[in-house]
Tab-separated table of N, CA and C in Angstrom:
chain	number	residue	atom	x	y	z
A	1	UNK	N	0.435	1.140	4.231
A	1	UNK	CA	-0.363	1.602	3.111
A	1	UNK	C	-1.161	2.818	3.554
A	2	UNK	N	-1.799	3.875	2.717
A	2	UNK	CA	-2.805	4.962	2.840
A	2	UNK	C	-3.836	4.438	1.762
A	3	UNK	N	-4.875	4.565	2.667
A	3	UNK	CA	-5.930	4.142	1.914
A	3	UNK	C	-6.797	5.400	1.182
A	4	UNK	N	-7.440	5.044	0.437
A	4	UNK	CA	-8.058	6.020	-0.326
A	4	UNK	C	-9.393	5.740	-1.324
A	5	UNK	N	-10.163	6.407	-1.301
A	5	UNK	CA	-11.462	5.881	-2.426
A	5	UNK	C	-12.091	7.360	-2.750
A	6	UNK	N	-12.048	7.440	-3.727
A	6	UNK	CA	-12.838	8.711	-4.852
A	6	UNK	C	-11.411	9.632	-5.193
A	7	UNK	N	-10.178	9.135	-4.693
A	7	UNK	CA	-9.120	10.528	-4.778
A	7	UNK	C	-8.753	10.966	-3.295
A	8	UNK	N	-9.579	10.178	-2.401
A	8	UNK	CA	-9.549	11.189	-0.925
A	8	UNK	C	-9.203	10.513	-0.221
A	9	UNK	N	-7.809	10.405	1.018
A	9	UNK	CA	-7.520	9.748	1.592
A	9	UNK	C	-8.262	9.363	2.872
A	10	UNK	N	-8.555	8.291	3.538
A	10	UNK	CA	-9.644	7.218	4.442
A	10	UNK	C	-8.529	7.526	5.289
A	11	UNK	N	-7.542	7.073	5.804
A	11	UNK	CA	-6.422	6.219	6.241
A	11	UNK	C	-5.260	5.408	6.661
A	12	UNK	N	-4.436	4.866	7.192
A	12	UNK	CA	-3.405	4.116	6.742
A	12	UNK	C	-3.789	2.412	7.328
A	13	UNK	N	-3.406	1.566	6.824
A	13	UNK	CA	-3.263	-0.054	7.181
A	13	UNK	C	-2.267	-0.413	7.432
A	14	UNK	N	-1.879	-1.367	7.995
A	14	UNK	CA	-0.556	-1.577	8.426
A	14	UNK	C	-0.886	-3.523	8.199
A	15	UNK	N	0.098	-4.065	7.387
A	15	UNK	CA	0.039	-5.686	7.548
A	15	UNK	C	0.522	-6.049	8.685
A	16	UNK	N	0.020	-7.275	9.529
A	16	UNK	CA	1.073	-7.780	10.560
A	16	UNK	C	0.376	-9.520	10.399
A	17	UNK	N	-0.415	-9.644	9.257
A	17	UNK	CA	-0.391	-11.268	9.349
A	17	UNK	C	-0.642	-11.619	7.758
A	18	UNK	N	-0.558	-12.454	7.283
A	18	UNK	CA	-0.958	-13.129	5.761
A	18	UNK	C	-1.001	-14.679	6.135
A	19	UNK	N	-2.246	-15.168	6.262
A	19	UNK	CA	-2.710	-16.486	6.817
A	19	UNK	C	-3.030	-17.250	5.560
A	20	UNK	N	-3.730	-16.831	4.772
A	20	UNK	CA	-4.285	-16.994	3.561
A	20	UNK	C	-3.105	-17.323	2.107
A	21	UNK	N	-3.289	-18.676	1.602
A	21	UNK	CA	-2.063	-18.324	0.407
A	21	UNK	C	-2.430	-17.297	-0.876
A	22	UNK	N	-1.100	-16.469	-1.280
A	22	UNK	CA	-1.381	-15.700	-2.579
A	22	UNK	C	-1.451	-16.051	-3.573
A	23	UNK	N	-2.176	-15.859	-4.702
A	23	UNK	CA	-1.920	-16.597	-5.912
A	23	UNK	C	-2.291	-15.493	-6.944
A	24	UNK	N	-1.239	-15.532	-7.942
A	24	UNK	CA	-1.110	-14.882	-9.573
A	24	UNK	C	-2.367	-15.089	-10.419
A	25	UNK	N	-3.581	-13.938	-10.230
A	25	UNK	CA	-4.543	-13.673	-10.679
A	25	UNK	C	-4.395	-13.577	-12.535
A	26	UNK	N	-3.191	-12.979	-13.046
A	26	UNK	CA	-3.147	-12.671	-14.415
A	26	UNK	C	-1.311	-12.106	-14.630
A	27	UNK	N	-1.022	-11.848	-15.648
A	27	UNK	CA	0.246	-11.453	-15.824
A	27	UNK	C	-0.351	-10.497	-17.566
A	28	UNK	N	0.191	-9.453	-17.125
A	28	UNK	CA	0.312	-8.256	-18.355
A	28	UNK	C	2.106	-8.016	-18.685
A	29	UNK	N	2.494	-8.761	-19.987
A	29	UNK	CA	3.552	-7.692	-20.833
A	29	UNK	C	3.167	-7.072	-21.143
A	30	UNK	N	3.821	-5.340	-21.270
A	30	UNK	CA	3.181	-3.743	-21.603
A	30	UNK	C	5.090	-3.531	-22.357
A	31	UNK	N	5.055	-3.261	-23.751
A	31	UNK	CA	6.360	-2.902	-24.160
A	31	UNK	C	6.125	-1.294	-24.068
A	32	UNK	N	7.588	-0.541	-23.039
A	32	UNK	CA	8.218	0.278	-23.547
A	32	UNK	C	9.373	0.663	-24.548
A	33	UNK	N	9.833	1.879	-24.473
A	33	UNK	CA	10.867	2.260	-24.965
A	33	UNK	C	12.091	1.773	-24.514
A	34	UNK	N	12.114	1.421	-23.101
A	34	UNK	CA	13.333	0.637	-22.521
A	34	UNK	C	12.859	-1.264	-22.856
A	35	UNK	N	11.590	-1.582	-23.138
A	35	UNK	CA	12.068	-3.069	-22.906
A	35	UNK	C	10.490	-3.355	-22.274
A	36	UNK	N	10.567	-4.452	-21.932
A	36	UNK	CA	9.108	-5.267	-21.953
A	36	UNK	C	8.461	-4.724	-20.281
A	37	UNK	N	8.162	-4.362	-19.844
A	37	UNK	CA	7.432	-4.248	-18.211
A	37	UNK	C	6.524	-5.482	-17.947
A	38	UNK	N	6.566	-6.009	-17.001
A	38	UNK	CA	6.047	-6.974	-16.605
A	38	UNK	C	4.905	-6.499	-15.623
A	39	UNK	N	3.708	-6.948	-15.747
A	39	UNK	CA	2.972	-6.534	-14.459
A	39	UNK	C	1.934	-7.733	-13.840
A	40	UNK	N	1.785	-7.926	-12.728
A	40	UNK	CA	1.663	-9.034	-12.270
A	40	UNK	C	0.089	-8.521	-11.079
A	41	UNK	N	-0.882	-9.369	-10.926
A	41	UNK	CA	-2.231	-9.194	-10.345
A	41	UNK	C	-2.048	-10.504	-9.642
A	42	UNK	N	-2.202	-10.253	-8.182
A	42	UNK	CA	-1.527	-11.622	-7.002
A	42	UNK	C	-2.855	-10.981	-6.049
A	43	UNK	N	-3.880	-12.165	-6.471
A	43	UNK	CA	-4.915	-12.003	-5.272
A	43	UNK	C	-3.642	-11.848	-3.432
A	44	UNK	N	-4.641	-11.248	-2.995
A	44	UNK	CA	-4.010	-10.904	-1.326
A	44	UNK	C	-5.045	-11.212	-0.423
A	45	UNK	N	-5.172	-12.182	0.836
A	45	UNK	CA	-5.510	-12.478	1.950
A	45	UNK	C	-4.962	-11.945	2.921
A	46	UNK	N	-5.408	-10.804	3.790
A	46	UNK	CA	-4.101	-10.197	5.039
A	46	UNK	C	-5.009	-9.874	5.971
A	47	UNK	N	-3.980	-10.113	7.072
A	47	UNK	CA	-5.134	-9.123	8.345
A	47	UNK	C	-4.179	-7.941	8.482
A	48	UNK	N	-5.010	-6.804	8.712
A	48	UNK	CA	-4.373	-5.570	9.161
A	48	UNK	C	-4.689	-4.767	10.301
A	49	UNK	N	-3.584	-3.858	10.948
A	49	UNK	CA	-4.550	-2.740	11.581
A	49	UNK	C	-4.715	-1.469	10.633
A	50	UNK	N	-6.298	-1.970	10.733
A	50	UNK	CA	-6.488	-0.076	9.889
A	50	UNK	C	-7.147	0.901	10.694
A	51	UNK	N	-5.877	2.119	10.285
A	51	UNK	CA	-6.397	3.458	11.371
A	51	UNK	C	-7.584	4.060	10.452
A	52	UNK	N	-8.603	4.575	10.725
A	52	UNK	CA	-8.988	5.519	9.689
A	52	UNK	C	-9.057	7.151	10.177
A	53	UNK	N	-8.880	7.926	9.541
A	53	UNK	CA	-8.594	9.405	9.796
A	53	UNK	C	-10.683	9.237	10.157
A	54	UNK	N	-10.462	10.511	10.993
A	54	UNK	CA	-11.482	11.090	11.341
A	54	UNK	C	-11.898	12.592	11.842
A	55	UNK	N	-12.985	12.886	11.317
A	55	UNK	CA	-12.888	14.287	11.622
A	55	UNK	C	-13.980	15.072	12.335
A	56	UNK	N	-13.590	15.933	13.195
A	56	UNK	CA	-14.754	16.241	14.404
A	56	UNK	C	-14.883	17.824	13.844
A	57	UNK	N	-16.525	18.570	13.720
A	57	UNK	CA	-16.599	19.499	12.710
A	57	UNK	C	-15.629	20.141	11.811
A	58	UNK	N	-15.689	19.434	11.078
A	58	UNK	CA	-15.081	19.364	9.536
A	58	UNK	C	-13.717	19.761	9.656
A	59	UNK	N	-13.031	19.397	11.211
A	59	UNK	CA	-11.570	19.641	11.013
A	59	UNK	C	-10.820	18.013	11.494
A	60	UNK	N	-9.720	17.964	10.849
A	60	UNK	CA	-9.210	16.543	11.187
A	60	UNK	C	-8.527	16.151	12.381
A	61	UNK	N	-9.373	15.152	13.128
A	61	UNK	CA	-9.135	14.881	14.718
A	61	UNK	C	-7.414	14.075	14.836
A	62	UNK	N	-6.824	15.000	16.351
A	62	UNK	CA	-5.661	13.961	16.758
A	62	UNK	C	-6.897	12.403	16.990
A	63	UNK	N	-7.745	12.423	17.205
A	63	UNK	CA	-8.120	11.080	17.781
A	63	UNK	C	-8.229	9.997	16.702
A	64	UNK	N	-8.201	8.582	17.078
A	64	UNK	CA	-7.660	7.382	16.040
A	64	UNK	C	-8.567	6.424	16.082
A	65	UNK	N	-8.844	6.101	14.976
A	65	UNK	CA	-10.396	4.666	15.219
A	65	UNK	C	-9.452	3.683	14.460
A	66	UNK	N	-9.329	2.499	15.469
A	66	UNK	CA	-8.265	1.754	14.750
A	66	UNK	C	-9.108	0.391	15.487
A	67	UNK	N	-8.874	-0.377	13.951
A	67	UNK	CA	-9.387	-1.831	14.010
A	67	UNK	C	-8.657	-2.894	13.340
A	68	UNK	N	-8.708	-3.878	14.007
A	68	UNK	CA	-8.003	-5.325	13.167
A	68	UNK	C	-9.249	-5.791	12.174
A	69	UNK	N	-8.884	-6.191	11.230
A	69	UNK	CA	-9.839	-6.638	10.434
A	69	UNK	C	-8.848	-7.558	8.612
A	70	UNK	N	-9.442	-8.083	8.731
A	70	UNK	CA	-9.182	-9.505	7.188
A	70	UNK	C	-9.583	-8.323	6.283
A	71	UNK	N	-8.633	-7.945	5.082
A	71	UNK	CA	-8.334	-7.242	4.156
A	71	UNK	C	-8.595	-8.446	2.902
A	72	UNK	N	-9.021	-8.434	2.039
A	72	UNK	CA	-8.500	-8.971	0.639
A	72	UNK	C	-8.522	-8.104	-0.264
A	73	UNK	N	-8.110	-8.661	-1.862
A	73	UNK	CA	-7.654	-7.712	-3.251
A	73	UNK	C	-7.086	-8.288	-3.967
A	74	UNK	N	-6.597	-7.333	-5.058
A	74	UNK	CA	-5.749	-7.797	-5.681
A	74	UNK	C	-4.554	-6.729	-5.821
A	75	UNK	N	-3.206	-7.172	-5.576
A	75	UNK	CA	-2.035	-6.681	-5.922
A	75	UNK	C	-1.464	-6.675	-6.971
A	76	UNK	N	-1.042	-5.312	-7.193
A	76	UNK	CA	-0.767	-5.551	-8.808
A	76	UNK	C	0.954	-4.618	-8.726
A	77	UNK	N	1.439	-5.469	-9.099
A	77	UNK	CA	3.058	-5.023	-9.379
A	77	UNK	C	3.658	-5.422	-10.130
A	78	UNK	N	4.706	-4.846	-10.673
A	78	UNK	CA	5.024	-4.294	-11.713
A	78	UNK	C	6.858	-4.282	-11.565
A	79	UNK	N	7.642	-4.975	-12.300
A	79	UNK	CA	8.582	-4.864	-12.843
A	79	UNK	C	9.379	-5.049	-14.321
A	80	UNK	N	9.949	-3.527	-14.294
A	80	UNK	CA	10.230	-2.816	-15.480
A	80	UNK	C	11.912	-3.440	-15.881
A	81	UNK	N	11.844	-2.995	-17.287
A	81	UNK	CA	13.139	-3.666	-17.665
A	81	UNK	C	14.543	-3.936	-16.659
A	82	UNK	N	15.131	-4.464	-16.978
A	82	UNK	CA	16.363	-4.312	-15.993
A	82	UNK	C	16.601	-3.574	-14.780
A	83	UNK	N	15.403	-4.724	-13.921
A	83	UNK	CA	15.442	-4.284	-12.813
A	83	UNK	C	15.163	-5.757	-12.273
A	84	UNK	N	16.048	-6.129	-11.026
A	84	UNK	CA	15.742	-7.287	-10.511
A	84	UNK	C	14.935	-7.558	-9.805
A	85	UNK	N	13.910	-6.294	-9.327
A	85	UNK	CA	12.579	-6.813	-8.047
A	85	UNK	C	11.238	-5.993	-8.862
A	86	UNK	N	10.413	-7.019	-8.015
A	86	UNK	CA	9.490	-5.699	-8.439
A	86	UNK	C	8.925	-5.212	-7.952
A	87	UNK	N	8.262	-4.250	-8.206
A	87	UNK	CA	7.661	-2.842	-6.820
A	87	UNK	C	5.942	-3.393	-6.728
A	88	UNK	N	5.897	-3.193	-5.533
A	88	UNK	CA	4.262	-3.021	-5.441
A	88	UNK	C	3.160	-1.783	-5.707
A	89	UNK	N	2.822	-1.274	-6.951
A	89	UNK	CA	2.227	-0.491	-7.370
A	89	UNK	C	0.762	0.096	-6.209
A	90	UNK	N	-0.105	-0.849	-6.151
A	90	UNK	CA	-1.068	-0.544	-5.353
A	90	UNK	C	-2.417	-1.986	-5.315
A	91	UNK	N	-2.973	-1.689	-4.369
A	91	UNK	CA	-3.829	-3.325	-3.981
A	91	UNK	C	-5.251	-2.813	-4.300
A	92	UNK	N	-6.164	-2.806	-5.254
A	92	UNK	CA	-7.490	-2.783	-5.583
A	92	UNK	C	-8.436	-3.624	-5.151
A	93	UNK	N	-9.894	-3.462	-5.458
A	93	UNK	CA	-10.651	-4.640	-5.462
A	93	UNK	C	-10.596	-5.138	-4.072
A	94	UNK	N	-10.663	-4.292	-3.451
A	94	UNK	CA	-10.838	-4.222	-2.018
A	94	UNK	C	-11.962	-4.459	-1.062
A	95	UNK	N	-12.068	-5.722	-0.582
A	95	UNK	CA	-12.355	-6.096	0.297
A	95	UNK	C	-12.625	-6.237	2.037
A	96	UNK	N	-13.802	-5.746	3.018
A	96	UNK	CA	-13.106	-5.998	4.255
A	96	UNK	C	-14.162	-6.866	4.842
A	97	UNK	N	-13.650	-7.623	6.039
A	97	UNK	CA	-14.150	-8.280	7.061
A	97	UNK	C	-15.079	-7.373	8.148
A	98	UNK	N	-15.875	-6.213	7.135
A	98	UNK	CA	-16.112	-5.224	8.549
A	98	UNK	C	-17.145	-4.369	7.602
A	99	UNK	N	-18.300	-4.049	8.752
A	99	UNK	CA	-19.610	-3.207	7.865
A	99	UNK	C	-19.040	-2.132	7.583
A	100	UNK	N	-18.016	-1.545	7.573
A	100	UNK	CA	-17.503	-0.788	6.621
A	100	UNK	C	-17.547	-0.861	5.272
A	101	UNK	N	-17.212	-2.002	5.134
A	101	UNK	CA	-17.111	-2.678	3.742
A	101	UNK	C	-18.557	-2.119	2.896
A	102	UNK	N	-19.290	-2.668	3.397
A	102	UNK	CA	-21.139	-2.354	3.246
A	102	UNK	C	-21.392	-0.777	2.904
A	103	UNK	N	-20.702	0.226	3.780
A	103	UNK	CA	-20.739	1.598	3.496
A	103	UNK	C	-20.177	2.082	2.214
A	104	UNK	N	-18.954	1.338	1.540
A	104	UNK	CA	-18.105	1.542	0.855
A	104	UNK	C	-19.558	0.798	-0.431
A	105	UNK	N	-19.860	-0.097	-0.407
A	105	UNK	CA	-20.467	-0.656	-1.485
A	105	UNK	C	-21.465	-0.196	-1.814
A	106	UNK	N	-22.340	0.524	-0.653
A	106	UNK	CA	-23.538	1.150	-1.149
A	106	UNK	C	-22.993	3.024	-2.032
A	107	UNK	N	-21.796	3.207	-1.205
A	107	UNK	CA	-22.098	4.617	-1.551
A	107	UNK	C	-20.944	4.653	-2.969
A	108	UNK	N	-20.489	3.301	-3.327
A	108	UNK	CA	-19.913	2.804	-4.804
A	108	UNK	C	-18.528	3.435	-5.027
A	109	UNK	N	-18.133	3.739	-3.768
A	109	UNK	CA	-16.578	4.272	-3.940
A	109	UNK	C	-15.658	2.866	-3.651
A	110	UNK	N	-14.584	2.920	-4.177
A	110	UNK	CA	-13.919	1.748	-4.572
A	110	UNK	C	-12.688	1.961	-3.902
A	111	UNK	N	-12.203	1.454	-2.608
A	111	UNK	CA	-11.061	1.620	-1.953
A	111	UNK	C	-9.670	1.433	-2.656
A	112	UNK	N	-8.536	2.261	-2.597
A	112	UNK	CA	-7.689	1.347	-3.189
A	112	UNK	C	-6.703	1.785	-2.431
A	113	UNK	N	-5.224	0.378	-1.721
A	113	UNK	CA	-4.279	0.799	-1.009
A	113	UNK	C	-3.409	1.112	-1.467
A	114	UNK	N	-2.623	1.920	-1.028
A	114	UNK	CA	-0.926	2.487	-1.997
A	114	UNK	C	0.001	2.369	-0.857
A	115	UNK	N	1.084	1.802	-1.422
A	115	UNK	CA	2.182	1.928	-0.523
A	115	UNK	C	2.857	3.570	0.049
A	116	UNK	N	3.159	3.067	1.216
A	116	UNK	CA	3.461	4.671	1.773
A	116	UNK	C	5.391	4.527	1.505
């Protein structure tokens, strides 16, 4: 995933555990022109490594601040007519195990992950 909050990319995360079970927060039918889209909100429990970009006077560093840390959200994906899977759109409502989290809440930007 690349993470991102206000439009501006933070990041990338990488999953390497899901300890926690998922469960189907809500389900949206949305009719198109082809046929019904299905979209689906699946709370997420994960641990990840997240790199976050960083930058040393205002230019962006080779160097890497990378931490394990318990992710939660909600996943929201989405499959469209006649199609047999469905894609993972992007994970909101973002959550972390880390005073990061705290920075993100005071300064009211709202993380959200996208698949890379």
């Amino acid at each position: 995933f690349y993470i991102s909050a206000g439009g501006l990319r933070l990041g990338e995360a990488d999953v390497f555990r899901a300890d926690a079970p998922q469960y189907e927060e809500r389900q949206e039918l949305v009719q198109t022109k082809d046929g019904t889209t299905i979209i689906k909100y699946i709370y997420i429990d994960v641990t990840c490594h997240v790199t976050m970009d960083t930058t040393r006077a205002g230019v962006l560093s080779s160097i890497t601040d990378s931490h394990t840390m318990r992710v939660s959200g909600t996943a929201v994906v989405a499959r469209a007519p006649r199609q047999s899977r469905a894609k993972l759109l992007r994970v909101e409502n973002i959550g972390l195990d880390s005073q990061l989290n705290l920075l993100f809440v005071i300064q009211q930007a709202e993380l959200t992950f996208h698949p890379v």
